[in-house]
Amino acid sequence: MYERSVQKIMDKKFYSILIDGATDSSVTENELIYVRYLNNGVPENHYLSIEDIENANALGILKCIDTAFNRAEILDWKENLVGFGSDGASVNLGSKNGVAALLKNDVPHLVSVHCVAHRLELAANNAIKGHQIMRDIQDVLTNTYKQYHYSPKALRELRDIADSLEEKVLKPTNLHGTRWLPHVQAALTVLMKNFTVIITHFDHIRGGRIGNAEVQGRATNISRKLKEYSFLYMCFFMLDVLKALSELSLKVQKDSTTLSEYLESITVLHLSLIELKQVNGEELNKFLGEMNGDIFRNVTLKNVNHHENYSEKRDEMINALMEAIDKRFGPMENDPVLKAGETLLQLGEYPKSREELALFSNEHLNLLMQHFAGILQNGNCNTAVVADEFKAFKAHVYSHNTSPIEYYFQSAELNRRFQNFLMLIEILLVLPISSAACERGFSCMKRVKSDWRSSLAPSMLRMLMYISIEGCPLEEFDNIPVLDKWWGSGRAKKPGFNPYDFRGDGDNDSD
């Protein structure tokens, strides 16, 4: 199975690599390496290896990548490399001595991308740090989580109160996690759903002076905040904002997300945030609809003023987020290579008139052909005919504007007609968008290399992770070849029965 996976990589003209580093349960530093390539017109991310890091610097990480490809017997792996994706650590993306910079010495056309999901998380964190209301919401979420995560007694009391109120209650969740912003949205959603039960419990702690001074102080502060009408209003407004941010985060975490889809999603995010300045979102409308005078879900709120204008506060929050997002994403959105690639990939945006279509994106094509000239020639691309094929491609899009980009790879006839131009499109499709696949890989590592199996050898860990990530579903697994190999291995430890008697293939004569 591993050999077939490696052969797929070797058969690809172009691919990108995704990396991420972490420390496992045995305090060993690891580097996880994925390969992103095109399969039947759709980009996919596939696990290659996990390697122990001898030196946690750029040279040490580069050595891990080289070791992983050498183990797969892909010695000339840099020849087909077009993209590099990772988190924003300076050791990976440092402009002078990062891994990407070292790779560019040998791969001058390399496009390095800072994980979009991670970049969005950093933008949101920067906005929160500079905005008092968002900091207050974050503090309430953090302290509520601490109240119930570290005290089983408090969680049991919360559930008892929920039963007495005939309410359903969810355990408050952490606002930090590998899925970034969706964790914050989930934490705030749970808090708002548990509103009545949590307020009742905190009032019980305050009135009965239960717990130490820290617990009582935390309950008092959270209860006071949540009973403030303006604060609760902004919490529900924040839910609508987080929904827009989370949709982008989840979108770019998909393996199949392409450059054009990501850049289009950024535009959708900006439009959604601008709309929320003037129009109430779904969650905020629910909150306003549940208000009954100054009472919300049987809790009397303080300083209720239904005529107060919150537009200024909403504008401040949205502007802070958009400014942080523009600062983080601006360099990527304005990169000439990525902008040119986005234009070519967005088939739905091709002009609808022949006059506009004739010269459409010719300059973008020339820029991309110049940037990727070396690797296209290595891939046996006939660069002399790419311009003509692009003209024919535009004509086909003009006549068949509903065809998705993958259709041109799946159709043998179209693949043959545009084979040289599609090499350039393939490069653009395999450019990395996020390193979320690596985060999922580390989740797999934690399942495989637990505290109970902390002494797994690196080679065994690599194989078990490969089976878990890339292996077929259990119901499709054919165990007979494995059983044959084990039974004929000559090892002394065998059961006192013949396992072939239990195959269930109709040859069993036993009762």
Short mmCIF file of C-alpha atoms in Angstrom, two decimals:
data_model
loop_
_atom_site.label_atom_id
_atom_site.label_comp_id
_atom_site.label_asym_id
_atom_site.label_seq_id
_atom_site.Cartn_x
_atom_site.Cartn_y
_atom_site.Cartn_z
CA MET A 1 0.00 0.00 0.00
CA TYR A 2 2.81 2.42 0.88
CA GLU A 3 4.60 1.57 -2.37
CA ARG A 4 1.46 2.40 -4.38
CA SER A 5 1.15 5.73 -2.58
CA VAL A 6 4.77 6.61 -3.29
CA GLN A 7 4.33 5.63 -6.93
CA LYS A 8 1.45 8.11 -7.20
CA ILE A 9 3.77 10.88 -6.02
CA MET A 10 6.47 9.83 -8.48
CA ASP A 11 3.94 9.84 -11.32
CA LYS A 12 2.95 13.46 -10.68
CA LYS A 13 4.51 16.23 -12.74
CA PHE A 14 3.98 18.79 -9.98
CA TYR A 15 3.29 18.77 -6.27
CA SER A 16 3.62 20.86 -3.12
CA ILE A 17 4.69 19.89 0.37
CA LEU A 18 3.02 20.77 3.67
CA ILE A 19 4.91 20.58 6.95
CA ASP A 20 4.26 21.20 10.61
CA GLY A 21 6.19 20.49 13.78
CA ALA A 22 5.07 19.40 17.23
CA THR A 23 6.17 17.62 20.39
CA ASP A 24 4.65 14.23 21.12
CA SER A 25 3.89 12.54 24.43
CA SER A 26 7.47 11.29 24.81
CA VAL A 27 8.82 14.86 24.47
CA THR A 28 10.26 14.14 21.04
CA GLU A 29 10.19 16.86 18.42
CA ASN A 30 8.62 15.67 15.19
CA GLU A 31 8.08 17.05 11.72
CA LEU A 32 5.03 15.89 9.80
CA ILE A 33 5.28 15.97 6.00
CA TYR A 34 2.37 15.84 3.56
CA VAL A 35 2.40 15.95 -0.24
CA ARG A 36 -0.29 17.85 -2.16
CA TYR A 37 -0.97 16.78 -5.73
CA LEU A 38 -3.75 16.64 -8.28
CA ASN A 39 -5.92 13.53 -8.58
CA ASN A 40 -8.40 13.49 -11.46
CA GLY A 41 -8.52 17.29 -11.45
CA VAL A 42 -9.01 17.68 -7.69
CA PRO A 43 -6.16 18.61 -5.28
CA GLU A 44 -5.53 16.16 -2.45
CA ASN A 45 -3.17 16.16 0.55
CA HIS A 46 -1.50 12.83 1.38
CA TYR A 47 0.62 11.78 4.33
CA LEU A 48 4.24 11.05 3.46
CA SER A 49 6.09 10.66 6.76
CA ILE A 50 6.71 11.81 10.29
CA GLU A 51 10.35 12.37 11.20
CA ASP A 52 12.27 12.97 14.42
CA ILE A 53 14.08 16.31 14.37
CA GLU A 54 17.71 16.28 15.45
CA ASN A 55 18.06 20.08 15.29
CA ALA A 56 14.95 22.25 15.40
CA ASN A 57 16.29 24.81 12.94
CA ALA A 58 15.68 25.30 9.22
CA LEU A 59 18.54 23.01 8.21
CA GLY A 60 17.29 20.31 10.58
CA ILE A 61 13.75 20.51 9.18
CA LEU A 62 15.04 20.49 5.61
CA LYS A 63 17.03 17.37 6.46
CA CYS A 64 13.81 15.72 7.75
CA ILE A 65 12.02 16.49 4.48
CA ASP A 66 14.93 15.12 2.47
CA THR A 67 15.06 11.98 4.64
CA ALA A 68 11.33 11.37 4.13
CA PHE A 69 11.61 11.58 0.34
CA ASN A 70 14.79 9.48 0.29
CA ARG A 71 13.06 6.79 2.32
CA ALA A 72 10.38 6.79 -0.37
CA GLU A 73 13.21 6.53 -2.94
CA ILE A 74 12.27 9.89 -4.50
CA LEU A 75 15.76 11.33 -4.71
CA ASP A 76 15.03 14.17 -7.13
CA TRP A 77 11.97 15.44 -5.23
CA LYS A 78 12.85 19.11 -5.71
CA GLU A 79 12.49 18.84 -9.49
CA ASN A 80 8.68 18.54 -9.28
CA LEU A 81 8.18 20.86 -6.32
CA VAL A 82 6.09 24.00 -6.91
CA GLY A 83 4.72 24.99 -3.49
CA PHE A 84 5.54 24.96 0.22
CA GLY A 85 2.96 25.38 2.98
CA SER A 86 3.37 25.65 6.75
CA ASP A 87 2.37 27.66 9.78
CA GLY A 88 3.88 31.11 10.26
CA ALA A 89 6.85 30.09 12.40
CA SER A 90 9.97 32.01 11.40
CA VAL A 91 11.92 28.75 11.18
CA ASN A 92 9.63 27.81 8.26
CA LEU A 93 8.92 31.10 6.52
CA GLY A 94 11.77 33.36 7.62
CA SER A 95 12.76 35.53 4.65
CA LYS A 96 16.49 34.83 4.99
CA ASN A 97 17.08 31.57 6.81
CA GLY A 98 13.68 29.84 6.89
CA VAL A 99 12.98 26.47 5.28
CA ALA A 100 11.18 28.15 2.38
CA ALA A 101 14.12 30.49 1.79
CA LEU A 102 16.56 27.55 1.74
CA LEU A 103 14.34 25.66 -0.68
CA LYS A 104 14.17 28.65 -3.01
CA ASN A 105 17.92 28.48 -3.46
CA ASP A 106 17.36 25.23 -5.36
CA VAL A 107 13.75 25.86 -6.47
CA PRO A 108 13.57 29.52 -7.57
CA HIS A 109 9.94 29.30 -8.74
CA LEU A 110 8.74 27.96 -5.35
CA VAL A 111 5.56 29.59 -3.99
CA SER A 112 5.53 29.56 -0.18
CA VAL A 113 2.23 30.03 1.65
CA HIS A 114 1.55 30.75 5.29
CA CYS A 115 -1.41 28.54 6.33
CA VAL A 116 -4.55 30.61 5.73
CA ALA A 117 -6.46 29.15 8.70
CA HIS A 118 -3.55 29.96 10.99
CA ARG A 119 -3.20 33.42 9.46
CA LEU A 120 -6.91 34.09 10.07
CA GLU A 121 -6.53 33.02 13.69
CA LEU A 122 -3.61 35.43 14.17
CA ALA A 123 -5.62 38.25 12.58
CA ALA A 124 -8.56 37.61 14.93
CA ASN A 125 -6.24 37.47 17.96
CA ASN A 126 -4.64 40.76 16.97
CA ALA A 127 -8.06 42.37 16.65
CA ILE A 128 -9.19 41.01 20.02
CA LYS A 129 -6.10 42.36 21.78
CA GLY A 130 -6.84 45.87 20.57
CA HIS A 131 -10.60 45.88 21.28
CA GLN A 132 -11.97 46.01 24.84
CA ILE A 133 -15.36 44.36 24.20
CA MET A 134 -13.82 41.40 22.37
CA ARG A 135 -11.24 41.03 25.15
CA ASP A 136 -14.04 40.98 27.72
CA ILE A 137 -15.91 38.28 25.77
CA GLN A 138 -12.73 36.23 25.51
CA ASP A 139 -12.11 36.56 29.27
CA VAL A 140 -15.64 35.43 30.10
CA LEU A 141 -15.25 32.37 27.85
CA THR A 142 -11.86 31.49 29.33
CA ASN A 143 -13.01 31.86 32.95
CA THR A 144 -16.24 29.95 32.37
CA TYR A 145 -14.25 27.08 30.88
CA LYS A 146 -11.86 27.08 33.86
CA GLN A 147 -14.77 27.07 36.29
CA TYR A 148 -16.09 23.75 34.99
CA HIS A 149 -13.07 22.07 33.41
CA TYR A 150 -10.98 21.96 36.58
CA SER A 151 -13.85 21.24 39.00
CA PRO A 152 -15.94 18.09 38.51
CA LYS A 153 -17.99 19.23 41.53
CA ALA A 154 -18.92 22.49 39.79
CA LEU A 155 -19.87 20.63 36.61
CA ARG A 156 -22.01 18.19 38.59
CA GLU A 157 -23.78 21.11 40.31
CA LEU A 158 -24.38 22.75 36.91
CA ARG A 159 -26.02 19.59 35.60
CA ASP A 160 -28.14 19.22 38.75
CA ILE A 161 -29.41 22.78 38.37
CA ALA A 162 -30.17 22.11 34.70
CA ASP A 163 -32.24 19.05 35.69
CA SER A 164 -34.18 21.06 38.27
CA LEU A 165 -34.87 23.79 35.68
CA GLU A 166 -35.72 21.14 33.06
CA GLU A 167 -33.07 22.62 30.82
CA LYS A 168 -30.46 20.94 28.66
CA VAL A 169 -26.90 21.93 29.43
CA LEU A 170 -23.64 21.46 27.52
CA LYS A 171 -20.24 21.38 29.13
CA PRO A 172 -18.46 24.72 28.50
CA THR A 173 -15.73 24.21 25.93
CA ASN A 174 -12.23 25.51 25.43
CA LEU A 175 -11.88 28.35 22.94
CA HIS A 176 -8.51 27.05 21.77
CA GLY A 177 -8.08 24.06 19.48
CA THR A 178 -6.66 22.72 16.24
CA ARG A 179 -9.64 23.99 14.28
CA TRP A 180 -8.88 27.55 15.38
CA LEU A 181 -11.76 30.03 15.06
CA PRO A 182 -14.56 27.41 14.97
CA HIS A 183 -13.52 26.54 18.54
CA VAL A 184 -14.18 30.13 19.64
CA GLN A 185 -17.55 30.09 17.92
CA ALA A 186 -18.42 26.76 19.59
CA ALA A 187 -17.37 28.06 23.03
CA LEU A 188 -19.52 31.20 22.73
CA THR A 189 -22.45 29.21 21.32
CA VAL A 190 -22.38 26.84 24.30
CA LEU A 191 -22.19 29.76 26.75
CA MET A 192 -25.24 31.44 25.21
CA LYS A 193 -27.20 28.16 25.15
CA ASN A 194 -26.34 27.56 28.83
CA PHE A 195 -27.11 31.18 29.77
CA THR A 196 -29.95 30.59 32.26
CA VAL A 197 -28.36 27.57 33.93
CA ILE A 198 -24.94 29.21 34.29
CA ILE A 199 -26.41 32.44 35.71
CA THR A 200 -28.45 30.40 38.22
CA HIS A 201 -25.38 28.41 39.25
CA PHE A 202 -23.19 31.48 39.63
CA ASP A 203 -25.87 33.21 41.72
CA HIS A 204 -26.01 30.06 43.87
CA ILE A 205 -22.22 30.20 44.37
CA ARG A 206 -22.36 33.88 45.28
CA GLY A 207 -25.36 33.59 47.59
CA GLY A 208 -24.11 30.49 49.38
CA ARG A 209 -20.47 31.65 49.38
CA ILE A 210 -19.47 28.30 47.94
CA GLY A 211 -15.83 27.62 47.12
CA ASN A 212 -12.75 29.70 47.74
CA ALA A 213 -12.33 33.40 47.09
CA GLU A 214 -11.10 32.78 43.51
CA VAL A 215 -14.17 30.71 42.60
CA GLN A 216 -16.56 33.23 44.17
CA GLY A 217 -14.82 36.15 42.49
CA ARG A 218 -14.92 34.43 39.11
CA ALA A 219 -18.64 33.65 39.50
CA THR A 220 -19.40 37.22 40.55
CA ASN A 221 -17.53 38.79 37.64
CA ILE A 222 -19.00 36.48 34.98
CA SER A 223 -22.54 36.82 36.35
CA ARG A 224 -22.28 40.61 36.43
CA LYS A 225 -21.02 40.73 32.85
CA LEU A 226 -23.65 38.36 31.47
CA LYS A 227 -26.50 40.29 33.12
CA GLU A 228 -25.41 43.52 31.44
CA TYR A 229 -27.70 44.10 28.44
CA SER A 230 -25.11 45.84 26.28
CA PHE A 231 -22.53 43.09 26.91
CA LEU A 232 -25.03 40.33 26.07
CA TYR A 233 -26.05 42.23 22.94
CA MET A 234 -22.44 42.31 21.77
CA CYS A 235 -21.99 38.61 22.61
CA PHE A 236 -24.76 37.67 20.19
CA PHE A 237 -23.42 40.14 17.64
CA MET A 238 -20.02 38.48 18.06
CA LEU A 239 -21.64 35.11 17.35
CA ASP A 240 -22.73 36.37 13.92
CA VAL A 241 -19.23 37.75 13.29
CA LEU A 242 -17.62 34.46 14.34
CA LYS A 243 -19.96 32.55 12.05
CA ALA A 244 -18.60 34.49 9.05
CA LEU A 245 -14.99 34.00 10.19
CA SER A 246 -15.50 30.29 10.90
CA GLU A 247 -16.99 29.66 7.47
CA LEU A 248 -13.76 30.91 5.89
CA SER A 249 -11.63 28.92 8.35
CA LEU A 250 -13.50 25.68 7.66
CA LYS A 251 -13.49 26.34 3.92
CA VAL A 252 -9.70 26.64 3.67
CA GLN A 253 -9.14 23.61 5.89
CA LYS A 254 -10.57 21.34 3.19
CA ASP A 255 -7.94 19.51 1.14
CA SER A 256 -9.73 20.31 -2.11
CA THR A 257 -9.81 24.10 -1.62
CA THR A 258 -7.97 25.88 -4.41
CA LEU A 259 -6.30 29.27 -4.71
CA SER A 260 -9.27 30.85 -6.48
CA GLU A 261 -11.77 29.46 -3.95
CA TYR A 262 -9.72 30.84 -1.07
CA LEU A 263 -9.42 34.34 -2.57
CA GLU A 264 -13.12 34.33 -3.41
CA SER A 265 -13.91 33.32 0.19
CA ILE A 266 -11.87 36.26 1.49
CA THR A 267 -14.06 38.60 -0.57
CA VAL A 268 -17.20 36.87 0.74
CA LEU A 269 -15.92 37.37 4.31
CA HIS A 270 -15.41 41.10 3.73
CA LEU A 271 -18.91 41.44 2.28
CA SER A 272 -20.43 39.54 5.22
CA LEU A 273 -18.63 41.72 7.77
CA ILE A 274 -19.66 44.93 6.01
CA GLU A 275 -23.26 43.72 5.91
CA LEU A 276 -23.21 43.01 9.67
CA LYS A 277 -22.48 46.68 10.31
CA GLN A 278 -25.96 47.61 9.13
CA VAL A 279 -28.06 44.44 9.26
CA ASN A 280 -28.67 42.24 12.29
CA GLY A 281 -27.40 38.71 11.90
CA GLU A 282 -29.36 35.55 12.70
CA GLU A 283 -28.07 35.15 16.27
CA LEU A 284 -28.61 38.80 17.22
CA ASN A 285 -32.16 38.70 15.87
CA LYS A 286 -32.85 35.62 18.00
CA PHE A 287 -31.60 37.46 21.09
CA LEU A 288 -33.73 40.54 20.41
CA GLY A 289 -36.75 38.34 19.69
CA GLU A 290 -36.39 36.54 23.05
CA MET A 291 -36.21 39.77 25.05
CA ASN A 292 -39.35 40.42 27.08
CA GLY A 293 -38.97 43.92 28.46
CA ASP A 294 -35.83 43.66 30.56
CA ILE A 295 -36.07 39.87 30.96
CA PHE A 296 -34.12 37.37 28.86
CA ARG A 297 -34.73 33.66 29.46
CA ASN A 298 -36.13 34.32 32.95
CA VAL A 299 -33.12 36.44 33.93
CA THR A 300 -33.55 40.16 34.60
CA LEU A 301 -30.89 42.15 32.76
CA LYS A 302 -29.40 45.45 33.86
CA ASN A 303 -29.33 48.79 32.04
CA VAL A 304 -31.73 47.67 29.32
CA ASN A 305 -32.28 50.37 26.72
CA HIS A 306 -34.00 49.12 23.58
CA HIS A 307 -33.57 52.49 21.91
CA GLU A 308 -29.80 52.64 22.31
CA ASN A 309 -27.90 52.77 19.01
CA TYR A 310 -25.14 50.15 18.89
CA SER A 311 -23.95 51.02 15.39
CA GLU A 312 -20.80 52.70 16.68
CA LYS A 313 -19.78 49.67 18.74
CA ARG A 314 -20.57 47.35 15.85
CA ASP A 315 -18.54 49.47 13.45
CA GLU A 316 -15.57 49.52 15.83
CA MET A 317 -15.56 45.73 16.18
CA ILE A 318 -15.94 45.07 12.46
CA ASN A 319 -13.34 47.70 11.52
CA ALA A 320 -10.84 46.23 13.99
CA LEU A 321 -11.30 42.76 12.50
CA MET A 322 -11.15 43.94 8.88
CA GLU A 323 -8.02 45.98 9.54
CA ALA A 324 -6.30 42.98 11.15
CA ILE A 325 -7.41 40.70 8.30
CA ASP A 326 -6.20 43.13 5.64
CA LYS A 327 -2.85 43.40 7.40
CA ARG A 328 -2.40 39.63 7.56
CA PHE A 329 -3.80 38.76 4.13
CA GLY A 330 -2.79 41.80 2.13
CA PRO A 331 0.63 40.49 1.04
CA MET A 332 -0.90 37.20 -0.14
CA GLU A 333 -3.85 38.84 -1.93
CA ASN A 334 -1.53 41.28 -3.69
CA ASP A 335 1.09 38.72 -4.72
CA PRO A 336 1.26 39.06 -8.53
CA VAL A 337 1.72 35.32 -9.12
CA LEU A 338 -1.24 34.40 -6.91
CA LYS A 339 -3.45 37.14 -8.37
CA ALA A 340 -2.63 35.97 -11.88
CA GLY A 341 -3.37 32.38 -10.91
CA GLU A 342 -6.70 33.33 -9.35
CA THR A 343 -7.78 35.05 -12.58
CA LEU A 344 -7.02 32.00 -14.71
CA LEU A 345 -8.78 29.60 -12.34
CA GLN A 346 -12.03 31.53 -11.95
CA LEU A 347 -13.77 30.26 -15.06
CA GLY A 348 -17.07 31.80 -14.01
CA GLU A 349 -15.49 35.26 -14.18
CA TYR A 350 -14.29 34.97 -17.76
CA PRO A 351 -15.82 37.77 -19.93
CA LYS A 352 -19.09 37.03 -21.67
CA SER A 353 -18.25 39.01 -24.81
CA ARG A 354 -15.77 37.98 -27.50
CA GLU A 355 -14.24 41.48 -27.60
CA GLU A 356 -13.27 41.37 -23.91
CA LEU A 357 -12.35 37.68 -23.99
CA ALA A 358 -9.81 38.12 -26.82
CA LEU A 359 -7.22 39.87 -24.64
CA PHE A 360 -8.46 38.60 -21.28
CA SER A 361 -5.63 37.56 -18.89
CA ASN A 362 -2.97 37.35 -21.59
CA GLU A 363 -0.65 39.37 -19.35
CA HIS A 364 -1.40 37.03 -16.44
CA LEU A 365 -0.57 34.03 -18.60
CA ASN A 366 2.75 35.59 -19.64
CA LEU A 367 3.65 36.36 -16.02
CA LEU A 368 2.92 32.79 -14.91
CA MET A 369 4.72 31.24 -17.86
CA GLN A 370 7.78 33.31 -17.05
CA HIS A 371 7.67 32.48 -13.34
CA PHE A 372 7.24 28.72 -13.85
CA ALA A 373 9.26 28.46 -17.07
CA GLY A 374 11.91 26.13 -15.66
CA ILE A 375 9.61 23.51 -14.13
CA LEU A 376 7.24 23.58 -17.11
CA GLN A 377 10.13 22.77 -19.43
CA ASN A 378 11.25 19.99 -17.08
CA GLY A 379 7.71 18.63 -17.30
CA ASN A 380 7.98 18.46 -21.11
CA CYS A 381 5.56 21.33 -21.61
CA ASN A 382 5.62 22.78 -25.12
CA THR A 383 5.64 26.41 -23.99
CA ALA A 384 5.47 27.66 -27.58
CA VAL A 385 1.86 26.51 -27.99
CA VAL A 386 0.51 27.49 -24.54
CA ALA A 387 -0.75 30.88 -25.75
CA ASP A 388 -2.69 29.25 -28.60
CA GLU A 389 -4.10 26.60 -26.27
CA PHE A 390 -5.17 29.32 -23.85
CA LYS A 391 -7.05 31.06 -26.66
CA ALA A 392 -8.81 27.80 -27.51
CA PHE A 393 -9.45 27.21 -23.80
CA LYS A 394 -11.14 30.62 -23.47
CA ALA A 395 -13.28 29.79 -26.48
CA HIS A 396 -14.36 26.52 -24.86
CA VAL A 397 -15.19 28.28 -21.59
CA TYR A 398 -17.18 30.85 -23.57
CA SER A 399 -19.28 28.08 -25.12
CA HIS A 400 -19.46 25.81 -22.05
CA ASN A 401 -19.34 28.23 -19.11
CA THR A 402 -20.84 25.72 -16.65
CA SER A 403 -17.94 23.24 -16.85
CA PRO A 404 -15.87 23.11 -13.63
CA ILE A 405 -12.07 23.21 -13.86
CA GLU A 406 -11.68 19.52 -12.95
CA TYR A 407 -13.73 18.56 -16.01
CA TYR A 408 -10.83 19.55 -18.25
CA PHE A 409 -8.63 16.98 -16.51
CA GLN A 410 -11.26 14.25 -16.42
CA SER A 411 -12.16 14.48 -20.11
CA ALA A 412 -9.55 12.63 -22.19
CA GLU A 413 -10.39 14.69 -25.27
CA LEU A 414 -10.10 18.07 -23.50
CA ASN A 415 -6.98 16.94 -21.65
CA ARG A 416 -5.36 16.17 -24.98
CA ARG A 417 -6.47 19.45 -26.60
CA PHE A 418 -5.17 21.65 -23.77
CA GLN A 419 -2.44 19.40 -22.37
CA ASN A 420 0.28 22.08 -22.23
CA PHE A 421 -1.91 24.85 -20.83
CA LEU A 422 -3.37 22.41 -18.28
CA MET A 423 0.16 21.82 -16.93
CA LEU A 424 0.13 25.44 -15.78
CA ILE A 425 -3.36 25.02 -14.34
CA GLU A 426 -2.19 21.92 -12.48
CA ILE A 427 0.60 23.93 -10.85
CA LEU A 428 -1.91 26.54 -9.69
CA LEU A 429 -4.30 23.92 -8.31
CA VAL A 430 -1.67 22.18 -6.18
CA LEU A 431 -0.39 25.37 -4.55
CA PRO A 432 -0.97 24.94 -0.80
CA ILE A 433 -3.72 26.88 0.96
CA SER A 434 -3.49 25.64 4.55
CA SER A 435 -1.55 23.13 6.63
CA ALA A 436 -4.69 21.85 8.37
CA ALA A 437 -3.92 18.35 7.04
CA CYS A 438 -0.80 18.34 9.22
CA GLU A 439 -2.86 19.29 12.26
CA ARG A 440 -5.12 16.33 11.55
CA GLY A 441 -1.99 14.23 11.21
CA PHE A 442 -0.82 15.23 14.68
CA SER A 443 -4.24 14.32 16.06
CA CYS A 444 -3.65 10.88 14.56
CA MET A 445 -0.19 10.75 16.14
CA LYS A 446 -1.70 11.42 19.58
CA ARG A 447 -4.14 8.58 19.08
CA VAL A 448 -1.41 6.17 17.97
CA LYS A 449 1.39 7.23 20.30
CA SER A 450 -0.46 7.61 23.55
CA ASP A 451 0.94 7.53 27.07
CA TRP A 452 0.36 3.77 27.01
CA ARG A 453 2.40 3.35 23.81
CA SER A 454 4.99 6.08 24.31
CA SER A 455 7.94 3.83 23.40
CA LEU A 456 6.93 3.18 19.80
CA ALA A 457 9.94 3.19 17.50
CA PRO A 458 9.90 5.93 14.83
CA SER A 459 9.57 3.35 12.04
CA MET A 460 6.57 1.71 13.74
CA LEU A 461 4.96 5.10 14.38
CA ARG A 462 5.34 6.02 10.71
CA MET A 463 3.72 2.77 9.56
CA LEU A 464 0.84 2.89 12.04
CA MET A 465 0.11 6.50 11.15
CA TYR A 466 0.20 5.64 7.47
CA ILE A 467 -2.33 2.85 8.01
CA SER A 468 -4.56 5.14 10.06
CA ILE A 469 -4.43 8.11 7.66
CA GLU A 470 -4.08 6.51 4.24
CA GLY A 471 -5.38 2.98 4.85
CA CYS A 472 -8.67 1.67 3.53
CA PRO A 473 -11.77 1.56 5.77
CA LEU A 474 -11.91 -1.42 8.11
CA GLU A 475 -14.94 -2.92 6.36
CA GLU A 476 -12.99 -2.97 3.07
CA PHE A 477 -9.80 -4.46 4.51
CA ASP A 478 -8.87 -7.94 3.22
CA ASN A 479 -7.29 -9.68 6.21
CA ILE A 480 -6.53 -13.01 4.47
CA PRO A 481 -3.10 -12.00 3.01
CA VAL A 482 -2.09 -10.69 6.45
CA LEU A 483 -3.22 -13.90 8.10
CA ASP A 484 -1.32 -15.97 5.53
CA LYS A 485 1.89 -14.04 6.13
CA TRP A 486 1.58 -14.29 9.91
CA TRP A 487 0.73 -18.02 9.92
CA GLY A 488 3.60 -18.85 7.61
CA SER A 489 6.15 -16.62 9.32
CA GLY A 490 7.64 -19.43 11.44
CA ARG A 491 7.28 -17.48 14.67
CA ALA A 492 6.89 -19.65 17.75
CA LYS A 493 3.99 -17.81 19.39
CA LYS A 494 0.86 -19.14 17.72
CA PRO A 495 -2.57 -20.06 19.06
CA GLY A 496 -3.52 -23.65 19.76
CA PHE A 497 -5.89 -23.74 16.81
CA ASN A 498 -5.82 -23.31 13.07
CA PRO A 499 -7.09 -19.80 12.22
CA TYR A 500 -8.18 -21.00 8.78
CA ASP A 501 -10.99 -22.90 10.49
CA PHE A 502 -12.60 -19.54 11.24
CA ARG A 503 -12.49 -17.96 7.79
CA GLY A 504 -16.20 -18.51 7.23
CA ASP A 505 -15.63 -19.32 3.54
CA GLY A 506 -17.68 -22.49 3.48
CA ASP A 507 -14.69 -24.88 3.80
CA ASN A 508 -15.09 -25.29 7.54
CA ASP A 509 -16.30 -28.81 8.52
CA SER A 510 -16.34 -28.14 12.25
CA ASP A 511 -19.46 -27.45 14.29
#
